[in-house]
Coordinates of C-alpha atoms in Angstrom, one line a residue:
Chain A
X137 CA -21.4 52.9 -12.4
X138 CA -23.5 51.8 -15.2
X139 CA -25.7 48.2 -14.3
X140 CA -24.1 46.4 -17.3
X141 CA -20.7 47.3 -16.1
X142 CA -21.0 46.3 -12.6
X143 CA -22.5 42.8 -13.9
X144 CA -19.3 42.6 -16.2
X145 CA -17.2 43.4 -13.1
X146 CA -19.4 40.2 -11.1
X147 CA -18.9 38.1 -14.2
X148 CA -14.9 38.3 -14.8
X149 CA -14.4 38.0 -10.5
X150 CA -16.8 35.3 -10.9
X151 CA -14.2 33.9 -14.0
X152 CA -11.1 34.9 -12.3
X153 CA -12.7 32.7 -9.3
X154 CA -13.3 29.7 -10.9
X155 CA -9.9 30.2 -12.6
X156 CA -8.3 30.5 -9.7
X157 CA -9.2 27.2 -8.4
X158 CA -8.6 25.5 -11.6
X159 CA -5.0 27.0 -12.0
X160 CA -4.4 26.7 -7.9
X161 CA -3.2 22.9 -8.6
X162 CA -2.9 21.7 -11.8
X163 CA -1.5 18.5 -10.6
X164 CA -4.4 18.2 -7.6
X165 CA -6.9 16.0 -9.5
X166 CA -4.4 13.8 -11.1
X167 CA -2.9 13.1 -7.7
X168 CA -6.4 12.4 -6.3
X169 CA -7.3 10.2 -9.5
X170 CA -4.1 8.8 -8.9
X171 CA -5.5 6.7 -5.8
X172 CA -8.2 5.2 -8.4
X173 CA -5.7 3.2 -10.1
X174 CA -4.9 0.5 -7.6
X175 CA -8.1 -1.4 -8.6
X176 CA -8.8 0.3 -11.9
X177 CA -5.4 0.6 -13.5
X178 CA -3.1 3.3 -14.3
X179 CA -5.1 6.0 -15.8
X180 CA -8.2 4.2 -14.9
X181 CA -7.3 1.8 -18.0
X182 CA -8.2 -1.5 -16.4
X183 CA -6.3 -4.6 -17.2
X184 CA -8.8 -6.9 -15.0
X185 CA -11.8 -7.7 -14.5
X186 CA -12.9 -4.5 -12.8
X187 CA -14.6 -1.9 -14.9
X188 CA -12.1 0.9 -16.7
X189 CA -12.8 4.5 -15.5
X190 CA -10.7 6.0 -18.0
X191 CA -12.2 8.3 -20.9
X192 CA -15.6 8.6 -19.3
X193 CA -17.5 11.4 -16.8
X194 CA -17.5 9.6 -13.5
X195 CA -18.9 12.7 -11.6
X196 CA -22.6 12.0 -11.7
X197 CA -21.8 8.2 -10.5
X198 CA -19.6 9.2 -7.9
X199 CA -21.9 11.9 -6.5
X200 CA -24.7 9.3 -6.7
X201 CA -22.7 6.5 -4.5
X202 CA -22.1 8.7 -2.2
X203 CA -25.9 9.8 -1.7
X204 CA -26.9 6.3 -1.6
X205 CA -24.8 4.3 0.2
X206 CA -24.5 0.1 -0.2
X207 CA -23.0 -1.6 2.6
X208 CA -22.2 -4.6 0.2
X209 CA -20.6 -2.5 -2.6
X210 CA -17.1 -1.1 -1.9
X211 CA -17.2 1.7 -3.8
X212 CA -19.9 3.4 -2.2
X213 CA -17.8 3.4 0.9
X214 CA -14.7 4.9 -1.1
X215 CA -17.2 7.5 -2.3
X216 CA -17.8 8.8 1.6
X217 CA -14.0 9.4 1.6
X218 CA -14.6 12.5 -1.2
X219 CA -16.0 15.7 -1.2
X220 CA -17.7 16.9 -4.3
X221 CA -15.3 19.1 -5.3
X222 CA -12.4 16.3 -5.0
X223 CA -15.1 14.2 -6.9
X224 CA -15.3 16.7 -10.1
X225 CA -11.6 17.3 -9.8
X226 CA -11.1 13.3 -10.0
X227 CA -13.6 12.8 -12.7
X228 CA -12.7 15.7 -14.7
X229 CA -8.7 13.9 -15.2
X230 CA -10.2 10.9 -15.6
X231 CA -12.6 12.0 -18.5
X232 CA -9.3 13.2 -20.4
X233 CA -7.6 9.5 -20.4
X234 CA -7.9 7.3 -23.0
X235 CA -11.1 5.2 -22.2
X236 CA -11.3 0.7 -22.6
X237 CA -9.7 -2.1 -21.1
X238 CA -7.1 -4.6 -22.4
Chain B
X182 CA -9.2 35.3 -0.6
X183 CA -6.8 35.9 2.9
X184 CA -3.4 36.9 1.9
X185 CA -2.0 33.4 2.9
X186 CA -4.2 31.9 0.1
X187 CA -3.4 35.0 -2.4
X188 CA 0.2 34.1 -1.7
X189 CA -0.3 30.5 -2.5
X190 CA -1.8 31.6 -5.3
X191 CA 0.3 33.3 -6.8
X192 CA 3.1 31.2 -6.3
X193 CA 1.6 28.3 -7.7
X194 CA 0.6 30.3 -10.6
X195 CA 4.4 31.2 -11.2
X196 CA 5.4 27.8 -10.4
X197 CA 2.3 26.9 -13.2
X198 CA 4.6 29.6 -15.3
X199 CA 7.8 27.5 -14.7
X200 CA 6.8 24.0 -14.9
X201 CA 5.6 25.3 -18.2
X202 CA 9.1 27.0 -19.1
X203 CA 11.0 24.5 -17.5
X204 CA 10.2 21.0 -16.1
X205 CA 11.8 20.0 -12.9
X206 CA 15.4 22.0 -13.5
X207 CA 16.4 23.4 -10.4
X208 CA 19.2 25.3 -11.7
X209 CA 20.4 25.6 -15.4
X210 CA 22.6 22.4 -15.4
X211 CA 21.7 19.8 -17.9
X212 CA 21.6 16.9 -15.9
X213 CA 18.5 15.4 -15.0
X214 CA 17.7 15.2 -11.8
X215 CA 18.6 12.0 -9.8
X216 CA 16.6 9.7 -8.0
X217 CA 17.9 6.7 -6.2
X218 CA 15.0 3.9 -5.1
X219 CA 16.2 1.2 -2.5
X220 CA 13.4 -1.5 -2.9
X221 CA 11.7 -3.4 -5.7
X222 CA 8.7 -3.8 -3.5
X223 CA 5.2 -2.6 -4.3
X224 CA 6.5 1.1 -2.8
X225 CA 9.8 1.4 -4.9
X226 CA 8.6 0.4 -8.1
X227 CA 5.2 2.7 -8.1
X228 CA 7.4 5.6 -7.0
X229 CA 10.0 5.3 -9.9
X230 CA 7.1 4.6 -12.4
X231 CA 4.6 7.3 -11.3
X232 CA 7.9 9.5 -11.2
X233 CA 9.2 8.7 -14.6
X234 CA 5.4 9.2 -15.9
X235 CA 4.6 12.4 -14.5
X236 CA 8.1 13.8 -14.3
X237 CA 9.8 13.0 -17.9
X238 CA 13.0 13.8 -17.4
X239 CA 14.4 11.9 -14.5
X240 CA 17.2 9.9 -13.8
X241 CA 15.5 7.0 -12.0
X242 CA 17.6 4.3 -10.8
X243 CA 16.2 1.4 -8.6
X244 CA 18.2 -1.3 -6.5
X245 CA 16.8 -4.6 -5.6
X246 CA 18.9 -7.5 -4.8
X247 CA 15.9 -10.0 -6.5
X248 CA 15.5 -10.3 -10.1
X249 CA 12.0 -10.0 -9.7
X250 CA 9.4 -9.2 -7.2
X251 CA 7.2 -12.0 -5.3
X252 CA 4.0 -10.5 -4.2
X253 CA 2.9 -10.8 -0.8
X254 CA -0.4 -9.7 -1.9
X255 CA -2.2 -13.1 -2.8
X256 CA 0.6 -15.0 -1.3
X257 CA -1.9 -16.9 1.1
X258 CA -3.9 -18.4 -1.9
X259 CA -0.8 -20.2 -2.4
X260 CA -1.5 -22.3 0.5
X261 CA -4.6 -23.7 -0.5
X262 CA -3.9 -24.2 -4.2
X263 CA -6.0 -20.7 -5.2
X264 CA -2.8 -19.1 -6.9
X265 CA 0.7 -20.0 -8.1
X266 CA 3.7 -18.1 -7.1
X267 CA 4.8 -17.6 -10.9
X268 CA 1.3 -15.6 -11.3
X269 CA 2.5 -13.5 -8.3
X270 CA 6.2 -13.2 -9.8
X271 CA 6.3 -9.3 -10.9
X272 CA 8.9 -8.8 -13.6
X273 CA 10.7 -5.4 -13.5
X274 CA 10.9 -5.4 -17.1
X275 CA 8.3 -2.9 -18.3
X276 CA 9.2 -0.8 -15.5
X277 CA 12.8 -0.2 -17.7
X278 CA 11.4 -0.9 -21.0
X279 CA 8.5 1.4 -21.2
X280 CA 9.0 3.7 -18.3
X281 CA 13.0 4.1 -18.4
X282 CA 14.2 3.1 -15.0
X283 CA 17.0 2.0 -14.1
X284 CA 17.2 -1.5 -12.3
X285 CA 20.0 -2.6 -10.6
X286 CA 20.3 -6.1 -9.1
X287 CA 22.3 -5.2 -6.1
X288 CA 21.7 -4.2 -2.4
X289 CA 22.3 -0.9 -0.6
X290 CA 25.1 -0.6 1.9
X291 CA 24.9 2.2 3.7
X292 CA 23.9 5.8 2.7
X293 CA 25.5 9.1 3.1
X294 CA 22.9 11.7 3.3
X295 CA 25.0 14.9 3.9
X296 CA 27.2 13.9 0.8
X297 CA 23.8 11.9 -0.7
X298 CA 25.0 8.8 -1.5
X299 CA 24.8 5.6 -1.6
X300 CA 27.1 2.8 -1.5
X301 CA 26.1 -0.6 -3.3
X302 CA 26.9 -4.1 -2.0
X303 CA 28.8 -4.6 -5.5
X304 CA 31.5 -1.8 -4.9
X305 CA 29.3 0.8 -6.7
X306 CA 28.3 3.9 -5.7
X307 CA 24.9 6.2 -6.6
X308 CA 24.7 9.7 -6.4
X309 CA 21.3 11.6 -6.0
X310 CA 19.2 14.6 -5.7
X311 CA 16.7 12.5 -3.9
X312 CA 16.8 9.0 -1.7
X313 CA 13.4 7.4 -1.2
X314 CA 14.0 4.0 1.0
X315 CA 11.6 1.3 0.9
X316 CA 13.1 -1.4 1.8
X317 CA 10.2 -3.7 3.4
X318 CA 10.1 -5.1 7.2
X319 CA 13.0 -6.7 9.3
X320 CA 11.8 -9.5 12.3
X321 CA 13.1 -9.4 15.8
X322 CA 14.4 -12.5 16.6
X323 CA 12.9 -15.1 18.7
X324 CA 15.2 -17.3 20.9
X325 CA 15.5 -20.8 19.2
X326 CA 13.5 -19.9 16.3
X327 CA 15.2 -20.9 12.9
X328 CA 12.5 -20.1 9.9
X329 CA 13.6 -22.9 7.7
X330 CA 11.9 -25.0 10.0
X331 CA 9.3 -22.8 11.9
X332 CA 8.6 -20.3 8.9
X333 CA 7.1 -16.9 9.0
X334 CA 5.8 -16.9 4.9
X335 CA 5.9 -13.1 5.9
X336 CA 7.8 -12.4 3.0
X337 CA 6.3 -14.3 -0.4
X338 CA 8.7 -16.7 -2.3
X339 CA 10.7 -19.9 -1.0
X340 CA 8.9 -19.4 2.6
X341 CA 5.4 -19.5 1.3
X342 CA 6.2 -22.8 -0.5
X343 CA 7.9 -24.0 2.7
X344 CA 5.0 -23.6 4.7
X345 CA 3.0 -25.1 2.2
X346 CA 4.7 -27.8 2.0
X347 CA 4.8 -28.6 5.6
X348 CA 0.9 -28.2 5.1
X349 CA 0.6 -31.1 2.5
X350 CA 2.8 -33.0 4.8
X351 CA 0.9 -32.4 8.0
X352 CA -0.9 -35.3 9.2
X353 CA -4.8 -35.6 9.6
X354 CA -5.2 -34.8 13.3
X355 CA -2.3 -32.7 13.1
X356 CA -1.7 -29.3 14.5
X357 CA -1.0 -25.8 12.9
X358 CA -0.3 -23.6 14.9
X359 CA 0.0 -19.9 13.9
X360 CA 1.9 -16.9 15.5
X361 CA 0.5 -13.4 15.4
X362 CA 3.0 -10.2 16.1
X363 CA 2.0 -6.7 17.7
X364 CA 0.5 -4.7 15.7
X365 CA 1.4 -2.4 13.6
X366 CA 2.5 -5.4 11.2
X367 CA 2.9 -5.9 7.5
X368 CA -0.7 -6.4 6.5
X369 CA -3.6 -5.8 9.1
X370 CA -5.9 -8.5 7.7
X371 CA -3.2 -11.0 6.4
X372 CA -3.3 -13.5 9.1
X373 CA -6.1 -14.1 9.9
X374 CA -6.9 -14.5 6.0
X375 CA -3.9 -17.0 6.6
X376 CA -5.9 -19.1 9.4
X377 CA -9.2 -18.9 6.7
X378 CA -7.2 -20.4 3.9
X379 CA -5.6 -22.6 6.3
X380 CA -8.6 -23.9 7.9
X381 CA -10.2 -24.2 4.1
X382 CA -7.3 -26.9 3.1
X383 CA -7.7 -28.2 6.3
X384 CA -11.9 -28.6 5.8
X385 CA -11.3 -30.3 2.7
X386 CA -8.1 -32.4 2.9
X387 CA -7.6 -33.4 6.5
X388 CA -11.0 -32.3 8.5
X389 CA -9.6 -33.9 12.2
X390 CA -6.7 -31.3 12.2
X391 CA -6.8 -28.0 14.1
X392 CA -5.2 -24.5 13.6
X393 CA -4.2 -22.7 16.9
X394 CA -4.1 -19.4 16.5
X395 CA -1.4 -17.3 18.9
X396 CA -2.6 -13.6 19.1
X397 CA -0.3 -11.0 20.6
X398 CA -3.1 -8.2 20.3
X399 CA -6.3 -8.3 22.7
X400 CA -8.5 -8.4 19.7
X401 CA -8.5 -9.4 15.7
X402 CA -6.6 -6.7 14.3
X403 CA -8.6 -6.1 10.8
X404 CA -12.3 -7.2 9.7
X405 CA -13.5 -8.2 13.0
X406 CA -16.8 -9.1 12.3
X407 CA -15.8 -11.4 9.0
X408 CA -13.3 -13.2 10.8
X409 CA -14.6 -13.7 14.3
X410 CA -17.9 -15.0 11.9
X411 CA -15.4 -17.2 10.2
X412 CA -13.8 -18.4 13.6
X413 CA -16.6 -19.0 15.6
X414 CA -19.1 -20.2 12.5
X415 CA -17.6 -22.2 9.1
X416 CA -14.2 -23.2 11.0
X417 CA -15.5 -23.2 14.4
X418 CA -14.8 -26.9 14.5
X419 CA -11.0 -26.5 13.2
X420 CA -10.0 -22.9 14.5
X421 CA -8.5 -22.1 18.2
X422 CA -7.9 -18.4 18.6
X423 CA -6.2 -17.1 21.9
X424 CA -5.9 -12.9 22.2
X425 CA -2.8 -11.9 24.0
X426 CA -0.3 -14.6 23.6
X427 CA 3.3 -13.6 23.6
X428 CA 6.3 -15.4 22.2
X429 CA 9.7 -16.2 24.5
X430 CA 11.2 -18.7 23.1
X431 CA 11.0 -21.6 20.3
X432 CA 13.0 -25.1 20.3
X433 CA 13.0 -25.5 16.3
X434 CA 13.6 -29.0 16.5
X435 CA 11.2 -29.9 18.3
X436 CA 8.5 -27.8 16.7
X437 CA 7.7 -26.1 20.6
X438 CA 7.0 -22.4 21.2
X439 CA 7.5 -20.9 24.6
X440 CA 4.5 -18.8 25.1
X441 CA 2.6 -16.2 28.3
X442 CA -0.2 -19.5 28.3
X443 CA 2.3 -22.4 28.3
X444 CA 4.3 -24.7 26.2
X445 CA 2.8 -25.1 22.6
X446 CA 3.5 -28.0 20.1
X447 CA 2.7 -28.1 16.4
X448 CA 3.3 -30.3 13.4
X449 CA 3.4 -27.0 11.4
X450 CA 5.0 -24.4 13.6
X451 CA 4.3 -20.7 11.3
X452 CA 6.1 -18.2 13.4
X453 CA 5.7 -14.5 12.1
X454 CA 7.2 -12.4 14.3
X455 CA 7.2 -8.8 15.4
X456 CA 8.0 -6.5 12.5
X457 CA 10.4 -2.9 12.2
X458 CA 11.7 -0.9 9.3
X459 CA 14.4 -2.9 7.3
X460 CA 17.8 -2.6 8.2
X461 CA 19.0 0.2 5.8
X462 CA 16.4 3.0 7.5
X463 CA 18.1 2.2 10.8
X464 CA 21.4 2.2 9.5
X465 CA 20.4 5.5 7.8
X466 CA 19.6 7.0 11.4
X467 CA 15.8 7.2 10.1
X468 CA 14.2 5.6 13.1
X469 CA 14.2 7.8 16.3
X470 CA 15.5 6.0 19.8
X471 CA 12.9 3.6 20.9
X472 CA 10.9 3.5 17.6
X473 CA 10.4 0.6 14.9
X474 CA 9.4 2.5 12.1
X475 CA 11.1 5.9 10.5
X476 CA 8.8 9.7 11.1
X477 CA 8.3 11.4 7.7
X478 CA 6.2 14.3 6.6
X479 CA 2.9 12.5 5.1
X480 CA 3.0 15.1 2.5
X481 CA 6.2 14.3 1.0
X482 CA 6.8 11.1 3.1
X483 CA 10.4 12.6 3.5
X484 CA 12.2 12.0 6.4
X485 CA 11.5 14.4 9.7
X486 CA 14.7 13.5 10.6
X487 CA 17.1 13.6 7.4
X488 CA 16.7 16.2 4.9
X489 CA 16.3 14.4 1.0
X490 CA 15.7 11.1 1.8
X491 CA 11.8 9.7 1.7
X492 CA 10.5 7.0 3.5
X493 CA 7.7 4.3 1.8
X494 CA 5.8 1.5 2.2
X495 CA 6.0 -0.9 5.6
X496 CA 8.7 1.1 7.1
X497 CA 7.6 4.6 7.2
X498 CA 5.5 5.2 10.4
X499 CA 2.3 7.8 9.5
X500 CA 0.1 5.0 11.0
X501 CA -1.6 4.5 8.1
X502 CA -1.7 0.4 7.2
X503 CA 1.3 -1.3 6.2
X504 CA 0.1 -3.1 2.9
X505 CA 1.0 -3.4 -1.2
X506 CA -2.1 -0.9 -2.2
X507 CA -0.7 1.8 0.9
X508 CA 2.5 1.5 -0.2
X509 CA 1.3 2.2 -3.8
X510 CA -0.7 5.3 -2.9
X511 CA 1.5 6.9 -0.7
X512 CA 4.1 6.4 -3.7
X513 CA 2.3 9.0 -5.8
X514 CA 1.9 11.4 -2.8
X515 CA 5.7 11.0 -2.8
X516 CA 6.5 11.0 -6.5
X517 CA 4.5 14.2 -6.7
X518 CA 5.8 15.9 -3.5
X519 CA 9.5 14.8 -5.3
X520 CA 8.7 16.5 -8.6
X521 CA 7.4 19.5 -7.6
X522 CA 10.4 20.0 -5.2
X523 CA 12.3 20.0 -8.3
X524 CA 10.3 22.7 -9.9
X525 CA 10.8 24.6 -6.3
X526 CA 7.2 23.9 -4.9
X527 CA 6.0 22.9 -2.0
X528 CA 3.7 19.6 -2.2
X529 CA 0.3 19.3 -2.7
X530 CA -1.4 20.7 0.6
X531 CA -4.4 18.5 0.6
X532 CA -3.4 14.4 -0.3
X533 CA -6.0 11.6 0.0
X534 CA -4.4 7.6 -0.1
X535 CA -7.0 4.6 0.2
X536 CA -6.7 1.2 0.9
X537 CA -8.8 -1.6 -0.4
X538 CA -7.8 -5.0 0.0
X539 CA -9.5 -8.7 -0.3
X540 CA -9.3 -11.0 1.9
X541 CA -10.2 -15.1 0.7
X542 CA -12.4 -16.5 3.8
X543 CA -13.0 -20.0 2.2
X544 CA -12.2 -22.1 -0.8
X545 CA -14.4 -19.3 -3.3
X546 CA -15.5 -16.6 -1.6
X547 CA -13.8 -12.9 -0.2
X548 CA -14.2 -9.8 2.1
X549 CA -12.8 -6.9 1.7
X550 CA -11.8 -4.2 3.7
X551 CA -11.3 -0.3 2.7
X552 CA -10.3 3.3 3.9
X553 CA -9.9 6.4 2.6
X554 CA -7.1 8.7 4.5
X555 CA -6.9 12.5 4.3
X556 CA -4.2 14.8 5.3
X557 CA -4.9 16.6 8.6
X558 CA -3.4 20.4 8.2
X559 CA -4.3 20.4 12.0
X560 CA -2.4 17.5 13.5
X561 CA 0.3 17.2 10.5
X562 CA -1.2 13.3 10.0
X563 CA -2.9 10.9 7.7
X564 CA -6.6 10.5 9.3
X565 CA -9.3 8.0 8.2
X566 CA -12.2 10.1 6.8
X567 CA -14.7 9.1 9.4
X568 CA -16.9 6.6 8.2
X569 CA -15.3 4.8 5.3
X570 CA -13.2 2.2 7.4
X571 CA -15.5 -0.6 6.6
X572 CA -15.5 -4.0 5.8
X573 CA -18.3 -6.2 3.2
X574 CA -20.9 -7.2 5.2
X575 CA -20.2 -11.1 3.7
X576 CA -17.9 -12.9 2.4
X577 CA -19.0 -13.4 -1.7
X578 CA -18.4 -15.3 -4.6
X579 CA -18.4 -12.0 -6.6
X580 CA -15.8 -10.7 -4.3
X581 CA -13.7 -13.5 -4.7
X582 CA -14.0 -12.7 -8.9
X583 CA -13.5 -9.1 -7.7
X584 CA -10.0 -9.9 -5.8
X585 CA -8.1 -11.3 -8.8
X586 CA -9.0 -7.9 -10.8
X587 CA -7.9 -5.9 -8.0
X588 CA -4.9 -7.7 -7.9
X589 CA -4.3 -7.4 -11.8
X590 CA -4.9 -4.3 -12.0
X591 CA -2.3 -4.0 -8.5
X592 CA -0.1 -5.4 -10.4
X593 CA 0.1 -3.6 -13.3
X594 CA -0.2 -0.1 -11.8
X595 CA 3.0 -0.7 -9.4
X596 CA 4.9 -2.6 -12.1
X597 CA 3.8 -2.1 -15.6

């Protein structure tokens, strides 16, 4: 087997990999995200005085309270509660809402 | 991938295939699948929203006998003046409007689960694909103990303004005296929030009076560390906690509870007693021999017990806390389960739910208290993910801003 074939083999198993975990719940991130809206609305579209999470890319924020934990601010401890991967998949149907608050 | 993920895999991709061809038709008939919702609480109306949202095409109907819902949630700032009950009065309007459920003003019977149906206090009768009962709590009953005198406020609407009435009208010196059930309860941190908002009225309006708190548990059930501060620091002079006090009897009239440390008196007698699953998930046979609340499968919250009929809210027994934001997140774990058992798939293998709540401690500022939960493939429960069970390190002002978005936005989730 040529080199440039067996790297085009790694590349599409490497694509059918991260397709696989895409397509393995389509539903997964929205039912995680779905556990946002208590305090940030439905769709993270805030009606209140707590910041909107709709429309924007959370991950890097999430990721970054849960590396640097405040005792005094709730969402760092909700943070703990995630792994990464549940992080991206949560930020990722959140990014496709419509952003803004009433 | 191990052939028990490759075969996951592949059916979720054909079930990806069919939700695409077909959403939520079991079979080729027209109708749209039928859900029937006993309870207008913060459980029944997220579940027939969230389902109506993500599912399209389903009959919802929901059955409440109240016109509208009274929020327990902030119910205690009613006491001392923070809130009205009209800005806790949760319309179902938008829920039929904009989302398309049915709401019908009645109350369920009794329900037929092999021929799935329910029978309506009215003479009607509902037909369904799927039953999801979330109905609240029911009290045991105390001996003597007649709540339009001694009232529990356990259940927001004419009781919270009883008991704050009997507040106004207490005299300075007087005594309030306040009942706490075994746990597990509606609302872990609820009454001791009640003795902080209490004791804040008291501090402000009639400073010789005491509250006497009676504990059934050995310990403060929720935010030890903010209320025992609370207790024994800001209303040390007003508050009189006892652990471990049980409840016998109560002579209404004279405003005198029988209790495991004696006779107690009180010019404001609040009574809230122990707590089960509401009448209709006994009646249903949902609730084994010997239990208060009704085993489901946390992934579905369906019934262990009785195929096609889900459990939600306060009566449904996973252990995870009995509350308005619980009740709302395990609604979308069960809303989700519901539609994908239309489209023929299992649920979601790996559910999260969290709880956040605020809790007022004085006349402007708030704790809170949170969890995340996540599904334990192991055990078949809801466990805390270690670490996050915390509460703020101090009651705040910004908190107490903080509690009245969460609430909004509470609000509007479960019933807009």
């Amino acid at each position: 087997m040529t080199k440039p074939a067996m790297m085009l083999i790694t590349l599409s198993s490497a694509l059918l990999t991260t397709a696989a975990a895409h397509a393995a719940d389509p539903t997964h991130g929205r039912l995680l995200a779905s556990q946002c809206a208590q305090c940030h609305g439905t769709n993270g579209h805030s009606v209140g005085s707590i910041d909107s999470i709709g429309g924007t890319d959370l991950y890097k924020d999430l990721l970054e309270m849960k590396a640097n934990i405040k005792p005094e601010d709730i969402m760092h401890q909700q943070a703990r509660g995630y792994t990464d991967e549940e992080m991206r998949l949560i930020a990722e149907y959140l990014s496709t809402q419509p952003g803004g608050s009433d | 991938m191990n052939p028990f993920d490759r075969r996951q895999f592949l059916k979720l991709c054909m079930s990806g295939a069919a939700i695409a061809a077909a959403p939520f038709s079991v079979s080729a008939a027209t109708t749209a699948p039928r859900v029937v919702v006993i309870g207008g609480g913060f459980a029944g109306a997220t579940v027939a929203k969230y389902l109506r949202l993500w599912g399209g095409n389903i009959d919802v109907t929901m059955i409440d006998p109240a016109a509208a819902h009274i929020s327990c949630i902030g119910s205690n700032l009613v006491l001392n003046s923070r809130a009205s009950l009209s800005s806790l009065t949760l319309s179902y309007n938008t829920l039929i409007n904009t989302h398309g459920v049915k709401v019908m003003k009645d109350s369920a019977v009794s329900v037929d689960p092999l021929a799935r149906r329910v029978y309506l206090a009215s003479g009607a009768r509902l037909d369904y694909d799927r039953l999801i009962v979330a109905p609240g709590i029911d009290f045991l009953s105390i001996p003597g103990l007649d709540p339009n005198i001694m009232p529990h406020a356990w259940k927001a609407g004419s009781q919270t303004l009883l008991l704050k009435k009997q507040l106004e009208a207490m005299p300075d010196g007087g005594k309030f005296v306040l009942t706490i059930p075994p746990a597990p309860y509606r609302c872990p941190p609820g009454p001791y929030e009640r003795v902080c908002v209490v004791a804040d009225y008291i501090s402000r309006k009639k400073p010789k009076s005491k509250v006497i708190v009676l504990d059934a548990n050995a310990d403060i059930m929720a935010e030890k560390h903010t209320f025992s501060t609370a207790f024994n620091g800001i209303y040390a002079n007003i508050v009189e906690y006892h652990t471990g006090v049980t409840i016998s009897a109560a002579d209404s009239s004279r405003k005198e509870l029988t209790t495991s440390i004696g006779t107690i008196q009180g010019n404001v007698v609040n009574v809230i007693p122990t707590q089960q699953a509401g009448k209709i998930v006994f009646d249903t046979g949902l609730v084994p021999a010997g239990a208060r609340w009704a085993p489901v499968n946390p992934l579905s919250y369906e019934s262990t017990v009785v195929p096609g009929v889900h459990i939600l809210g306060d009566s449904q027994g996973t252990g995870q806390p009995k509350s308005g934001h619980m009740a709302n997140a395990q609604a979308k774990v069960c809303a989700d389960a519901i539609l994908r058992s239309f489209a023929g798939l299992a649920p979601d293998a790996a559910p999260k739910t969290n709880s956040a709540c605020y809790s007022p401690i004085t006349y402007d500022t708030a704790s809170w208290l949170t969890v995340v939960f996540a599904y334990d493939p192991a055990s078949g429960t809801m466990k805390a993910v270690p670490g996050t069970l915390t509460e703020a390190p101090m009651p705040t002002k910004d908190n107490f801003e903080q509690m009245f978005g969460w609430m909004a936005n509470m609000f509007s989730d479960s019933f807009a």
